[in-house]
Amino acid sequence: MARIAVIGAGMGAMAAAARLAVAGHRVVVYERTDTYGGAVRRFERDGFGFDTGPGLLTLPAVYRDLFVKTGKEPLEDRVELVQVDPSSRHLFADGTEVSLPNASRAGVVAALDEALGGGAGERWGEFLVRAREAWDRTRRPLLEEPLWPNWQVLADKEPYPAVPHKRLLRTRRANTLSEIGSWELRDERLAALLESSVLAHGLDPRTTPASAAVLPYMEHAFGTWYVRGGIRELARAVYERCVQRRVEFVFGAEVTRVLEKDGRAVGVELRGGEVAEADHVVADVDPARLKTLTEHPLDGDGDVRTDPLGPRPGRFTVLLALRGGREAGAAHRTVVHAPAPESELDFLASPGGDHPPRPTVTVLRPGDPALRPDDGHESVVLSAVVPTEAGWDQEGTARRYTEHLLAAAEAAIPGLRDRVLWQEVRTPRHTDEETGGFLGAVPAPALAAGQGRFLHPANTTRLPGLYRVGGWSHPGGGLPHAGMSGALVAGLIVEGPEFRGSQ
């Protein structure tokens, strides 16, 4: 039985902890805050409840597998999973709109043809076929296996089978997501639909590799799910599974240093000087913080590139307590696309100025009785991707963004402003303070191609005995990817360097 010290109680960390405990190891999780879940949190007031992190789940199979591998009680016995239908409603800048059914390629094609016309659905359907090929090519090495030293095979070749496009007497293929939109989809609204799948993760579609086509494919193929009571209930279920497997949690315990001896991680030191010895250390923290915890060079020649954590987008959120019930047939998720997408992307890349453009806004209306005081009220979450360094300490910055989100949401919710009882505004600074994440930035899923710039640091490090887990490590951010990282780290510790992923 090995002693495992886990830094942080995020979803990836807990996924690893439960698996390691079942394998017979003694696992202790040290969490600097007073609760579990990382960014998967809840805000409650006056009988209203809100998810302040992710609001929907894709690839629930990742957490189903976690519960199968760690006990007899399946995930569905602990939480109620509900397919969201329609998967999403989209309001475009030209006034057109479309509602997309959940996990139905034929249904999506028909809806797009009816709403947008001009063969739009057919072009989107053909794109999904190509996206599936990219998924089939990358799924195992990118998501189900550790990132091996030959990671360059995921960096150099673009797995998306782009359609040849004649341009300026030359034949070219799409190398970025925006090029897929303009060359293959040939409709600004379809391009906006495509680009919103990466913009939600803070990625610029103009520089994001075409392989990001796997993100909308995952949603269309495996569906979009909601956890009754909010996504926080998923975090609660994973935490309780850890406790059932005798994982020990120490809250309010900030790790200040990873201890090393003879070139190996041998434990952690807590603020206050307490030392906890361990045979392995698993860190669910961003690369910037991990560097402060150890003096050992964790990356170098031959490793996947170290994420520099430069300017990163985060998430700005407005929580709305509304009087009046949710109207029948209201979509759970509505995406209000930006009226000027280019200016939005330019601002995300180089924030500045007193009048930022209106961003793409996501409106979540769960319609869940557990999140409202009674049927005469409704809880709503508005969110947008914003620069983490947009001057959140300056008076007026949050107020301007709040106004942008409310103006966009009025298109999705009739009579919105007259229904507002109160609102709670959360900037990337709140995320930083609550989770310790770098400036409140949101990690994106790992992607193939792009010379490796969209991969994340490997789960192993140059310091034997020290492992990375969670959204800032391979295979990247998002609830499914965090869960996958936990499975990979547990496999590497239990089976050793020969571990090759799930079969």
Short mmCIF file of C-alpha atoms in Angstrom, two decimals:
data_model
loop_
_atom_site.label_atom_id
_atom_site.label_comp_id
_atom_site.label_asym_id
_atom_site.label_seq_id
_atom_site.Cartn_x
_atom_site.Cartn_y
_atom_site.Cartn_z
CA MET A 1 0.00 0.00 0.00
CA ALA A 2 1.47 3.33 -1.10
CA ARG A 3 0.83 6.70 0.51
CA ILE A 4 -0.62 9.21 -1.96
CA ALA A 5 -0.78 12.96 -1.28
CA VAL A 6 -3.18 14.82 -3.57
CA ILE A 7 -2.96 18.61 -3.90
CA GLY A 8 -6.40 20.06 -4.55
CA ALA A 9 -9.90 18.58 -4.53
CA GLY A 10 -10.89 19.34 -8.12
CA MET A 11 -12.79 16.88 -10.27
CA GLY A 12 -9.63 15.37 -11.77
CA ALA A 13 -8.02 15.01 -8.37
CA MET A 14 -11.06 13.28 -6.88
CA ALA A 15 -11.37 10.99 -9.91
CA ALA A 16 -7.76 9.89 -9.37
CA ALA A 17 -8.17 9.62 -5.58
CA ALA A 18 -11.18 7.28 -5.79
CA ARG A 19 -9.43 4.96 -8.25
CA LEU A 20 -6.22 4.90 -6.22
CA ALA A 21 -8.09 4.13 -3.00
CA VAL A 22 -9.88 1.20 -4.65
CA ALA A 23 -6.47 -0.08 -5.73
CA GLY A 24 -5.52 -0.32 -2.05
CA HIS A 25 -3.55 2.89 -1.54
CA ARG A 26 -3.88 5.35 1.34
CA VAL A 27 -4.96 8.63 -0.21
CA VAL A 28 -5.08 12.03 1.50
CA VAL A 29 -6.39 15.09 -0.34
CA TYR A 30 -5.17 18.54 0.78
CA GLU A 31 -7.50 21.34 -0.33
CA ARG A 32 -6.71 25.00 0.38
CA THR A 33 -10.39 26.04 0.43
CA ASP A 34 -13.23 24.75 2.58
CA THR A 35 -14.91 22.56 -0.03
CA TYR A 36 -14.41 20.15 -2.93
CA GLY A 37 -15.09 20.37 -6.66
CA GLY A 38 -12.60 22.95 -7.91
CA ALA A 39 -14.50 25.22 -10.30
CA VAL A 40 -17.67 23.11 -9.95
CA ARG A 41 -19.38 25.22 -7.31
CA ARG A 42 -22.78 26.57 -6.36
CA PHE A 43 -24.02 29.97 -5.22
CA GLU A 44 -27.18 30.03 -3.09
CA ARG A 45 -29.31 32.90 -1.84
CA ASP A 46 -32.98 33.38 -0.92
CA GLY A 47 -33.94 29.92 -2.12
CA PHE A 48 -32.22 30.33 -5.50
CA GLY A 49 -29.31 28.13 -6.58
CA PHE A 50 -26.81 28.60 -9.41
CA ASP A 51 -23.94 26.59 -10.87
CA THR A 52 -21.02 29.04 -10.96
CA GLY A 53 -18.82 26.74 -13.06
CA PRO A 54 -19.88 24.32 -15.82
CA GLY A 55 -23.63 24.14 -16.28
CA LEU A 56 -23.87 21.15 -18.64
CA LEU A 57 -22.10 17.83 -19.10
CA THR A 58 -20.89 16.06 -22.22
CA LEU A 59 -19.50 12.52 -22.34
CA PRO A 60 -21.13 11.32 -19.11
CA ALA A 61 -19.56 7.93 -19.90
CA VAL A 62 -16.36 9.23 -18.27
CA TYR A 63 -18.07 9.49 -14.87
CA ARG A 64 -20.12 6.36 -15.41
CA ASP A 65 -16.83 4.52 -15.87
CA LEU A 66 -15.44 6.10 -12.70
CA PHE A 67 -18.37 4.77 -10.66
CA VAL A 68 -18.21 1.33 -12.28
CA LYS A 69 -14.50 1.06 -11.51
CA THR A 70 -14.81 2.25 -7.91
CA GLY A 71 -17.87 0.38 -6.65
CA LYS A 72 -21.07 -1.48 -7.36
CA GLU A 73 -23.33 1.57 -7.15
CA PRO A 74 -23.61 3.16 -10.63
CA LEU A 75 -23.57 6.89 -11.28
CA GLU A 76 -27.31 6.98 -12.02
CA ASP A 77 -27.99 5.76 -8.48
CA ARG A 78 -26.24 8.83 -7.12
CA VAL A 79 -27.38 11.57 -9.52
CA GLU A 80 -30.17 12.01 -12.06
CA LEU A 81 -28.84 12.64 -15.56
CA VAL A 82 -31.21 14.36 -17.97
CA GLN A 83 -30.66 14.83 -21.70
CA VAL A 84 -31.18 18.47 -22.64
CA ASP A 85 -33.55 18.83 -25.60
CA PRO A 86 -33.14 20.93 -27.57
CA SER A 87 -29.42 20.75 -27.03
CA SER A 88 -29.15 24.47 -27.72
CA ARG A 89 -30.99 27.39 -29.24
CA HIS A 90 -28.93 29.82 -31.32
CA LEU A 91 -29.78 33.46 -31.98
CA PHE A 92 -27.69 34.91 -34.79
CA ALA A 93 -26.75 38.52 -35.44
CA ASP A 94 -29.02 38.77 -38.52
CA GLY A 95 -32.10 37.87 -36.46
CA THR A 96 -32.44 34.24 -37.55
CA GLU A 97 -32.55 31.50 -34.96
CA VAL A 98 -32.47 27.71 -34.75
CA SER A 99 -33.01 25.10 -32.07
CA LEU A 100 -30.85 21.99 -32.40
CA PRO A 101 -32.14 18.63 -31.15
CA ASN A 102 -29.95 16.60 -28.83
CA ALA A 103 -27.76 13.81 -30.21
CA SER A 104 -29.56 13.59 -33.55
CA ARG A 105 -27.57 14.27 -36.69
CA ALA A 106 -30.65 13.92 -38.89
CA GLY A 107 -32.63 16.20 -36.61
CA VAL A 108 -29.90 18.85 -36.62
CA VAL A 109 -29.62 18.73 -40.41
CA ALA A 110 -33.38 19.15 -40.79
CA ALA A 111 -33.52 22.02 -38.27
CA LEU A 112 -30.69 23.90 -39.98
CA ASP A 113 -32.21 23.42 -43.43
CA GLU A 114 -35.54 24.75 -42.22
CA ALA A 115 -34.12 27.72 -40.32
CA LEU A 116 -31.21 28.76 -42.53
CA GLY A 117 -32.12 27.29 -45.93
CA GLY A 118 -29.73 27.04 -48.85
CA GLY A 119 -28.51 23.53 -48.04
CA ALA A 120 -27.11 24.67 -44.70
CA GLY A 121 -28.12 21.47 -42.96
CA GLU A 122 -26.54 19.30 -45.61
CA ARG A 123 -23.23 21.17 -45.39
CA TRP A 124 -23.28 20.87 -41.57
CA GLY A 125 -24.06 17.16 -41.81
CA GLU A 126 -21.13 16.62 -44.18
CA PHE A 127 -18.91 18.54 -41.79
CA LEU A 128 -19.95 16.23 -38.93
CA VAL A 129 -18.91 13.22 -41.02
CA ARG A 130 -15.43 14.70 -41.42
CA ALA A 131 -15.34 15.69 -37.74
CA ARG A 132 -16.10 12.09 -36.82
CA GLU A 133 -13.06 10.98 -38.82
CA ALA A 134 -10.90 13.43 -36.85
CA TRP A 135 -12.43 12.03 -33.64
CA ASP A 136 -11.67 8.44 -34.65
CA ARG A 137 -8.07 9.37 -35.45
CA THR A 138 -7.37 11.22 -32.20
CA ARG A 139 -9.68 9.78 -29.54
CA ARG A 140 -7.34 7.17 -28.10
CA PRO A 141 -3.93 8.92 -28.25
CA LEU A 142 -5.37 12.29 -27.23
CA LEU A 143 -7.89 11.27 -24.55
CA GLU A 144 -7.36 7.71 -23.39
CA GLU A 145 -3.58 7.39 -23.24
CA PRO A 146 -0.92 9.27 -21.30
CA LEU A 147 1.02 11.81 -23.33
CA TRP A 148 4.12 9.84 -24.29
CA PRO A 149 7.55 11.26 -25.24
CA ASN A 150 6.61 10.90 -28.93
CA TRP A 151 3.80 13.45 -28.45
CA GLN A 152 4.92 15.14 -31.67
CA VAL A 153 2.74 12.67 -33.61
CA LEU A 154 -0.22 14.60 -32.19
CA ALA A 155 1.34 17.96 -32.97
CA ASP A 156 2.55 17.86 -36.56
CA LYS A 157 -0.23 16.27 -38.61
CA GLU A 158 -3.71 17.74 -38.90
CA PRO A 159 -6.21 14.88 -38.41
CA TYR A 160 -9.21 16.75 -39.80
CA PRO A 161 -9.84 15.63 -43.43
CA ALA A 162 -10.46 19.06 -44.88
CA VAL A 163 -12.16 19.47 -48.25
CA PRO A 164 -9.84 20.79 -51.00
CA HIS A 165 -10.63 24.44 -51.69
CA LYS A 166 -9.51 26.39 -54.74
CA ARG A 167 -8.26 29.82 -53.79
CA LEU A 168 -6.15 32.15 -55.91
CA LEU A 169 -5.46 29.41 -58.45
CA ARG A 170 -4.21 27.15 -55.69
CA THR A 171 -5.79 24.23 -53.91
CA ARG A 172 -5.82 24.71 -50.17
CA ARG A 173 -7.22 22.84 -47.19
CA ALA A 174 -8.59 24.31 -43.99
CA ASN A 175 -6.00 24.37 -41.22
CA THR A 176 -8.01 26.36 -38.69
CA LEU A 177 -11.57 26.22 -37.45
CA SER A 178 -12.44 29.59 -38.99
CA GLU A 179 -11.24 28.36 -42.38
CA ILE A 180 -13.61 25.39 -42.07
CA GLY A 181 -16.41 27.88 -41.48
CA SER A 182 -15.61 30.12 -44.43
CA TRP A 183 -14.44 27.50 -46.96
CA GLU A 184 -16.57 24.45 -46.16
CA LEU A 185 -19.70 25.69 -44.39
CA ARG A 186 -19.98 28.90 -46.46
CA ASP A 187 -22.53 30.56 -44.22
CA GLU A 188 -21.79 33.16 -41.54
CA ARG A 189 -24.37 31.63 -39.23
CA LEU A 190 -22.98 28.12 -39.59
CA ALA A 191 -19.52 29.57 -39.03
CA ALA A 192 -20.77 31.25 -35.85
CA LEU A 193 -22.32 27.96 -34.71
CA LEU A 194 -19.03 26.16 -35.30
CA GLU A 195 -16.85 28.81 -33.71
CA SER A 196 -18.99 29.04 -30.57
CA SER A 197 -17.88 25.49 -29.70
CA VAL A 198 -14.29 26.68 -29.18
CA LEU A 199 -15.01 30.23 -28.08
CA ALA A 200 -16.76 28.71 -25.06
CA HIS A 201 -13.35 27.36 -24.03
CA GLY A 202 -11.58 30.68 -24.62
CA LEU A 203 -10.00 29.63 -27.91
CA ASP A 204 -9.69 31.90 -30.95
CA PRO A 205 -11.11 30.03 -33.97
CA ARG A 206 -8.77 31.96 -36.26
CA THR A 207 -5.76 30.23 -34.70
CA THR A 208 -7.37 27.06 -33.33
CA PRO A 209 -6.48 24.01 -35.46
CA ALA A 210 -9.15 22.36 -37.60
CA SER A 211 -8.91 19.33 -35.30
CA ALA A 212 -11.12 21.28 -32.88
CA ALA A 213 -13.96 19.97 -35.05
CA VAL A 214 -14.04 17.10 -32.54
CA LEU A 215 -15.62 19.43 -29.93
CA PRO A 216 -18.96 20.03 -31.72
CA TYR A 217 -18.84 16.42 -32.88
CA MET A 218 -18.66 15.16 -29.28
CA GLU A 219 -21.73 17.17 -28.37
CA HIS A 220 -23.72 16.01 -31.40
CA ALA A 221 -22.65 12.37 -31.08
CA PHE A 222 -22.87 11.83 -27.33
CA GLY A 223 -25.42 14.43 -26.35
CA THR A 224 -25.65 17.23 -23.85
CA TRP A 225 -26.69 16.36 -20.30
CA TYR A 226 -27.82 18.15 -17.19
CA VAL A 227 -27.52 16.85 -13.63
CA ARG A 228 -30.74 17.37 -11.70
CA GLY A 229 -30.04 19.80 -8.89
CA GLY A 230 -27.13 21.31 -10.83
CA ILE A 231 -23.68 20.12 -11.89
CA ARG A 232 -22.54 20.64 -8.30
CA GLU A 233 -24.44 17.43 -7.56
CA LEU A 234 -21.97 15.55 -9.75
CA ALA A 235 -19.09 16.92 -7.66
CA ARG A 236 -20.95 15.87 -4.50
CA ALA A 237 -21.43 12.34 -5.83
CA VAL A 238 -17.73 11.99 -6.73
CA TYR A 239 -16.70 13.37 -3.32
CA GLU A 240 -19.00 10.93 -1.52
CA ARG A 241 -17.61 8.05 -3.57
CA CYS A 242 -14.11 9.08 -2.45
CA VAL A 243 -15.20 9.16 1.18
CA GLN A 244 -16.84 5.75 0.83
CA ARG A 245 -13.52 4.42 -0.45
CA ARG A 246 -11.77 5.92 2.61
CA VAL A 247 -10.08 8.80 0.89
CA GLU A 248 -9.20 11.36 3.57
CA PHE A 249 -9.89 15.05 2.88
CA VAL A 250 -8.15 17.86 4.74
CA PHE A 251 -9.80 21.20 3.97
CA GLY A 252 -8.22 24.57 4.70
CA ALA A 253 -4.83 22.94 4.10
CA GLU A 254 -2.67 24.85 1.64
CA VAL A 255 0.33 22.99 0.25
CA THR A 256 3.32 25.31 -0.02
CA ARG A 257 6.00 22.90 -1.17
CA VAL A 258 6.48 19.48 -2.75
CA LEU A 259 9.18 17.70 -0.78
CA GLU A 260 12.02 16.07 -2.65
CA LYS A 261 14.67 13.56 -1.59
CA ASP A 262 17.22 11.78 -3.74
CA GLY A 263 15.63 13.17 -6.88
CA ARG A 264 12.10 12.03 -6.07
CA ALA A 265 8.90 13.54 -4.66
CA VAL A 266 8.46 12.25 -1.09
CA GLY A 267 5.61 14.34 0.32
CA VAL A 268 4.23 17.83 0.80
CA GLU A 269 4.67 20.68 3.25
CA LEU A 270 1.65 22.67 4.40
CA ARG A 271 1.42 26.31 5.32
CA GLY A 272 2.40 26.36 8.97
CA GLY A 273 5.22 23.90 8.45
CA GLU A 274 3.40 20.57 8.83
CA VAL A 275 4.95 17.81 6.70
CA ALA A 276 3.04 14.90 5.14
CA GLU A 277 5.21 12.13 3.75
CA ALA A 278 4.07 10.28 0.65
CA ASP A 279 5.28 7.80 -1.94
CA HIS A 280 3.53 9.71 -4.72
CA VAL A 281 2.24 13.28 -5.04
CA VAL A 282 -0.63 14.17 -7.39
CA ALA A 283 -1.08 17.89 -8.11
CA ASP A 284 -4.36 19.36 -9.39
CA VAL A 285 -3.02 22.90 -9.87
CA ASP A 286 -2.10 25.07 -12.84
CA PRO A 287 1.49 25.02 -14.16
CA ALA A 288 2.31 28.44 -12.72
CA ARG A 289 1.44 27.36 -9.19
CA LEU A 290 3.07 23.95 -9.56
CA LYS A 291 6.36 25.67 -10.40
CA THR A 292 6.20 27.54 -7.10
CA LEU A 293 5.76 24.27 -5.21
CA THR A 294 8.95 22.63 -6.43
CA GLU A 295 12.39 23.80 -7.38
CA HIS A 296 12.82 20.84 -9.71
CA PRO A 297 12.65 21.65 -13.46
CA LEU A 298 9.45 19.88 -14.41
CA ASP A 299 9.78 20.44 -18.16
CA GLY A 300 12.60 20.63 -20.63
CA ASP A 301 13.92 19.26 -23.88
CA GLY A 302 11.89 16.26 -24.95
CA ASP A 303 8.84 17.10 -22.83
CA VAL A 304 5.60 18.55 -24.10
CA ARG A 305 5.93 22.32 -24.10
CA THR A 306 5.33 24.06 -20.80
CA ASP A 307 2.14 26.08 -20.89
CA PRO A 308 3.36 29.68 -20.47
CA LEU A 309 0.02 30.83 -19.04
CA GLY A 310 0.14 34.09 -20.90
CA PRO A 311 -3.01 36.20 -21.40
CA ARG A 312 -5.87 33.74 -21.00
CA PRO A 313 -9.62 34.14 -21.34
CA GLY A 314 -11.77 33.51 -18.30
CA ARG A 315 -15.50 33.53 -17.67
CA PHE A 316 -17.70 36.46 -16.66
CA THR A 317 -21.00 35.37 -15.15
CA VAL A 318 -24.19 37.08 -14.07
CA LEU A 319 -26.54 35.11 -11.81
CA LEU A 320 -30.14 36.27 -12.09
CA ALA A 321 -32.96 35.69 -9.64
CA LEU A 322 -36.14 36.29 -11.64
CA ARG A 323 -39.76 36.75 -10.62
CA GLY A 324 -42.18 34.80 -12.76
CA GLY A 325 -41.93 31.19 -13.86
CA ARG A 326 -40.08 29.83 -16.88
CA GLU A 327 -42.35 29.81 -19.92
CA ALA A 328 -43.31 26.47 -21.44
CA GLY A 329 -40.93 25.26 -24.12
CA ALA A 330 -38.05 27.55 -23.10
CA ALA A 331 -34.66 26.20 -24.13
CA HIS A 332 -32.28 25.14 -21.37
CA ARG A 333 -29.37 26.75 -23.24
CA THR A 334 -29.48 29.70 -25.64
CA VAL A 335 -26.40 31.08 -27.37
CA VAL A 336 -26.70 34.72 -28.43
CA HIS A 337 -23.99 35.17 -31.03
CA ALA A 338 -21.88 38.32 -31.12
CA PRO A 339 -22.95 40.96 -33.66
CA ALA A 340 -19.31 41.62 -34.58
CA PRO A 341 -17.32 38.40 -34.08
CA GLU A 342 -14.02 39.76 -35.40
CA SER A 343 -13.98 42.65 -32.95
CA GLU A 344 -14.87 40.28 -30.12
CA LEU A 345 -11.92 38.03 -30.94
CA ASP A 346 -9.53 40.97 -31.34
CA PHE A 347 -10.57 42.26 -27.93
CA LEU A 348 -10.04 38.85 -26.31
CA ALA A 349 -6.54 38.73 -27.77
CA SER A 350 -5.64 42.31 -26.79
CA PRO A 351 -8.00 43.69 -24.15
CA GLY A 352 -8.15 47.44 -23.88
CA GLY A 353 -10.37 50.43 -24.37
CA ASP A 354 -13.38 51.70 -22.52
CA HIS A 355 -15.98 50.10 -24.78
CA PRO A 356 -15.38 46.39 -25.35
CA PRO A 357 -17.57 44.81 -28.05
CA ARG A 358 -20.60 42.76 -27.15
CA PRO A 359 -19.43 39.17 -26.62
CA THR A 360 -21.12 35.90 -27.46
CA VAL A 361 -23.40 35.18 -24.49
CA THR A 362 -24.67 31.85 -23.20
CA VAL A 363 -27.98 31.86 -21.34
CA LEU A 364 -28.72 28.84 -19.11
CA ARG A 365 -32.29 28.37 -17.89
CA PRO A 366 -32.36 24.96 -16.15
CA GLY A 367 -36.01 25.03 -15.13
CA ASP A 368 -35.00 22.89 -12.16
CA PRO A 369 -37.27 23.11 -9.08
CA ALA A 370 -34.22 22.50 -6.88
CA LEU A 371 -32.73 25.83 -8.01
CA ARG A 372 -35.68 28.15 -7.31
CA PRO A 373 -37.81 28.92 -4.26
CA ASP A 374 -41.10 28.07 -6.02
CA ASP A 375 -42.77 27.86 -9.43
CA GLY A 376 -43.27 31.62 -9.46
CA HIS A 377 -39.53 32.25 -9.83
CA GLU A 378 -36.63 31.25 -12.04
CA SER A 379 -32.84 31.08 -11.69
CA VAL A 380 -30.80 32.00 -14.79
CA VAL A 381 -27.08 32.08 -15.48
CA LEU A 382 -25.57 34.38 -18.12
CA SER A 383 -21.94 33.88 -19.10
CA ALA A 384 -19.39 35.07 -21.62
CA VAL A 385 -15.71 34.47 -22.30
CA VAL A 386 -13.69 37.54 -21.36
CA PRO A 387 -10.03 38.52 -20.93
CA THR A 388 -8.72 37.71 -17.47
CA GLU A 389 -6.64 40.88 -17.59
CA ALA A 390 -9.41 43.31 -18.53
CA GLY A 391 -8.91 45.50 -15.48
CA TRP A 392 -11.42 43.89 -13.13
CA ASP A 393 -10.21 46.09 -10.28
CA GLN A 394 -11.22 49.21 -12.19
CA GLU A 395 -14.53 50.78 -11.34
CA GLY A 396 -17.04 50.28 -14.10
CA THR A 397 -15.47 47.27 -15.88
CA ALA A 398 -17.81 44.71 -14.36
CA ARG A 399 -20.75 47.08 -14.77
CA ARG A 400 -20.11 47.46 -18.51
CA TYR A 401 -19.86 43.71 -19.00
CA THR A 402 -23.03 43.17 -16.98
CA GLU A 403 -24.89 45.53 -19.25
CA HIS A 404 -23.60 43.69 -22.34
CA LEU A 405 -24.79 40.34 -21.01
CA LEU A 406 -28.19 41.65 -19.98
CA ALA A 407 -28.71 43.30 -23.37
CA ALA A 408 -27.88 40.06 -25.16
CA ALA A 409 -30.02 37.95 -22.83
CA GLU A 410 -33.08 40.13 -23.52
CA ALA A 411 -33.25 38.48 -26.92
CA ALA A 412 -33.54 35.08 -25.23
CA ILE A 413 -35.78 35.89 -22.25
CA PRO A 414 -38.92 37.95 -22.85
CA GLY A 415 -39.28 40.91 -20.47
CA LEU A 416 -36.01 40.06 -18.72
CA ARG A 417 -35.20 43.35 -17.01
CA ASP A 418 -38.68 43.72 -15.51
CA ARG A 419 -38.33 40.27 -13.94
CA VAL A 420 -35.00 40.75 -12.17
CA LEU A 421 -35.26 40.53 -8.38
CA TRP A 422 -31.53 40.67 -7.84
CA GLN A 423 -28.31 39.78 -9.60
CA GLU A 424 -24.90 38.50 -8.55
CA VAL A 425 -21.91 39.35 -10.74
CA ARG A 426 -18.87 37.10 -10.84
CA THR A 427 -15.67 38.07 -12.66
CA PRO A 428 -12.58 35.95 -13.35
CA ARG A 429 -11.24 37.43 -10.11
CA HIS A 430 -13.87 35.45 -8.17
CA THR A 431 -12.74 32.26 -9.89
CA ASP A 432 -9.14 33.06 -8.99
CA GLU A 433 -9.98 33.68 -5.34
CA GLU A 434 -12.19 30.60 -4.97
CA THR A 435 -10.18 28.02 -6.86
CA GLY A 436 -6.64 29.40 -7.03
CA GLY A 437 -6.76 28.98 -10.81
CA PHE A 438 -4.37 31.23 -12.69
CA LEU A 439 -6.11 34.65 -12.80
CA GLY A 440 -9.42 32.84 -13.08
CA ALA A 441 -8.52 31.48 -16.51
CA VAL A 442 -10.45 28.53 -17.91
CA PRO A 443 -8.39 25.62 -19.32
CA ALA A 444 -9.41 24.33 -22.75
CA PRO A 445 -9.46 20.70 -23.91
CA ALA A 446 -6.30 19.41 -25.56
CA LEU A 447 -6.29 19.44 -29.36
CA ALA A 448 -4.11 17.75 -31.95
CA ALA A 449 -2.06 19.63 -34.59
CA GLY A 450 -1.02 23.27 -34.17
CA GLN A 451 2.63 22.28 -33.53
CA GLY A 452 1.60 21.10 -30.08
CA ARG A 453 0.51 24.53 -28.84
CA PHE A 454 -2.89 23.11 -27.91
CA LEU A 455 -1.61 20.14 -25.94
CA HIS A 456 -1.26 20.27 -22.17
CA PRO A 457 1.64 19.23 -19.95
CA ALA A 458 1.94 15.46 -19.52
CA ASN A 459 0.55 13.72 -16.42
CA THR A 460 4.07 12.63 -15.49
CA THR A 461 6.80 15.14 -14.71
CA ARG A 462 10.58 15.14 -14.70
CA LEU A 463 10.43 14.65 -10.94
CA PRO A 464 9.69 10.97 -10.30
CA GLY A 465 6.74 10.48 -8.01
CA LEU A 466 5.09 13.79 -8.95
CA TYR A 467 2.05 13.71 -11.28
CA ARG A 468 -0.22 16.32 -12.81
CA VAL A 469 -4.00 15.92 -12.90
CA GLY A 470 -6.99 18.11 -13.76
CA GLY A 471 -7.81 20.60 -16.49
CA TRP A 472 -4.33 22.13 -16.69
CA SER A 473 -2.78 18.76 -17.52
CA HIS A 474 -3.26 16.23 -20.31
CA PRO A 475 -5.90 15.82 -21.78
CA GLY A 476 -7.05 19.32 -20.81
CA GLY A 477 -10.00 21.24 -19.46
CA GLY A 478 -13.69 20.48 -19.22
CA LEU A 479 -15.52 18.00 -16.99
CA PRO A 480 -14.97 14.91 -19.20
CA HIS A 481 -11.30 15.68 -19.76
CA ALA A 482 -10.68 16.27 -16.05
CA GLY A 483 -12.20 12.88 -15.30
CA MET A 484 -10.01 11.28 -17.96
CA SER A 485 -6.90 12.83 -16.43
CA GLY A 486 -7.77 11.17 -13.11
CA ALA A 487 -8.01 7.78 -14.80
CA LEU A 488 -4.65 8.30 -16.52
CA VAL A 489 -2.82 9.33 -13.35
CA ALA A 490 -4.28 6.43 -11.38
CA GLY A 491 -3.19 4.05 -14.12
CA LEU A 492 0.35 5.42 -14.16
CA ILE A 493 0.70 5.03 -10.38
CA VAL A 494 -0.93 1.60 -10.13
CA GLU A 495 0.58 0.01 -13.24
CA GLY A 496 3.73 2.10 -13.62
CA PRO A 497 5.36 3.55 -16.75
CA GLU A 498 4.13 0.63 -18.86
CA PHE A 499 0.51 1.83 -18.49
CA ARG A 500 -1.02 2.43 -21.91
CA GLY A 501 -4.51 3.61 -21.06
CA SER A 502 -7.88 1.94 -20.82
CA GLN A 503 -8.67 -0.85 -23.23
#
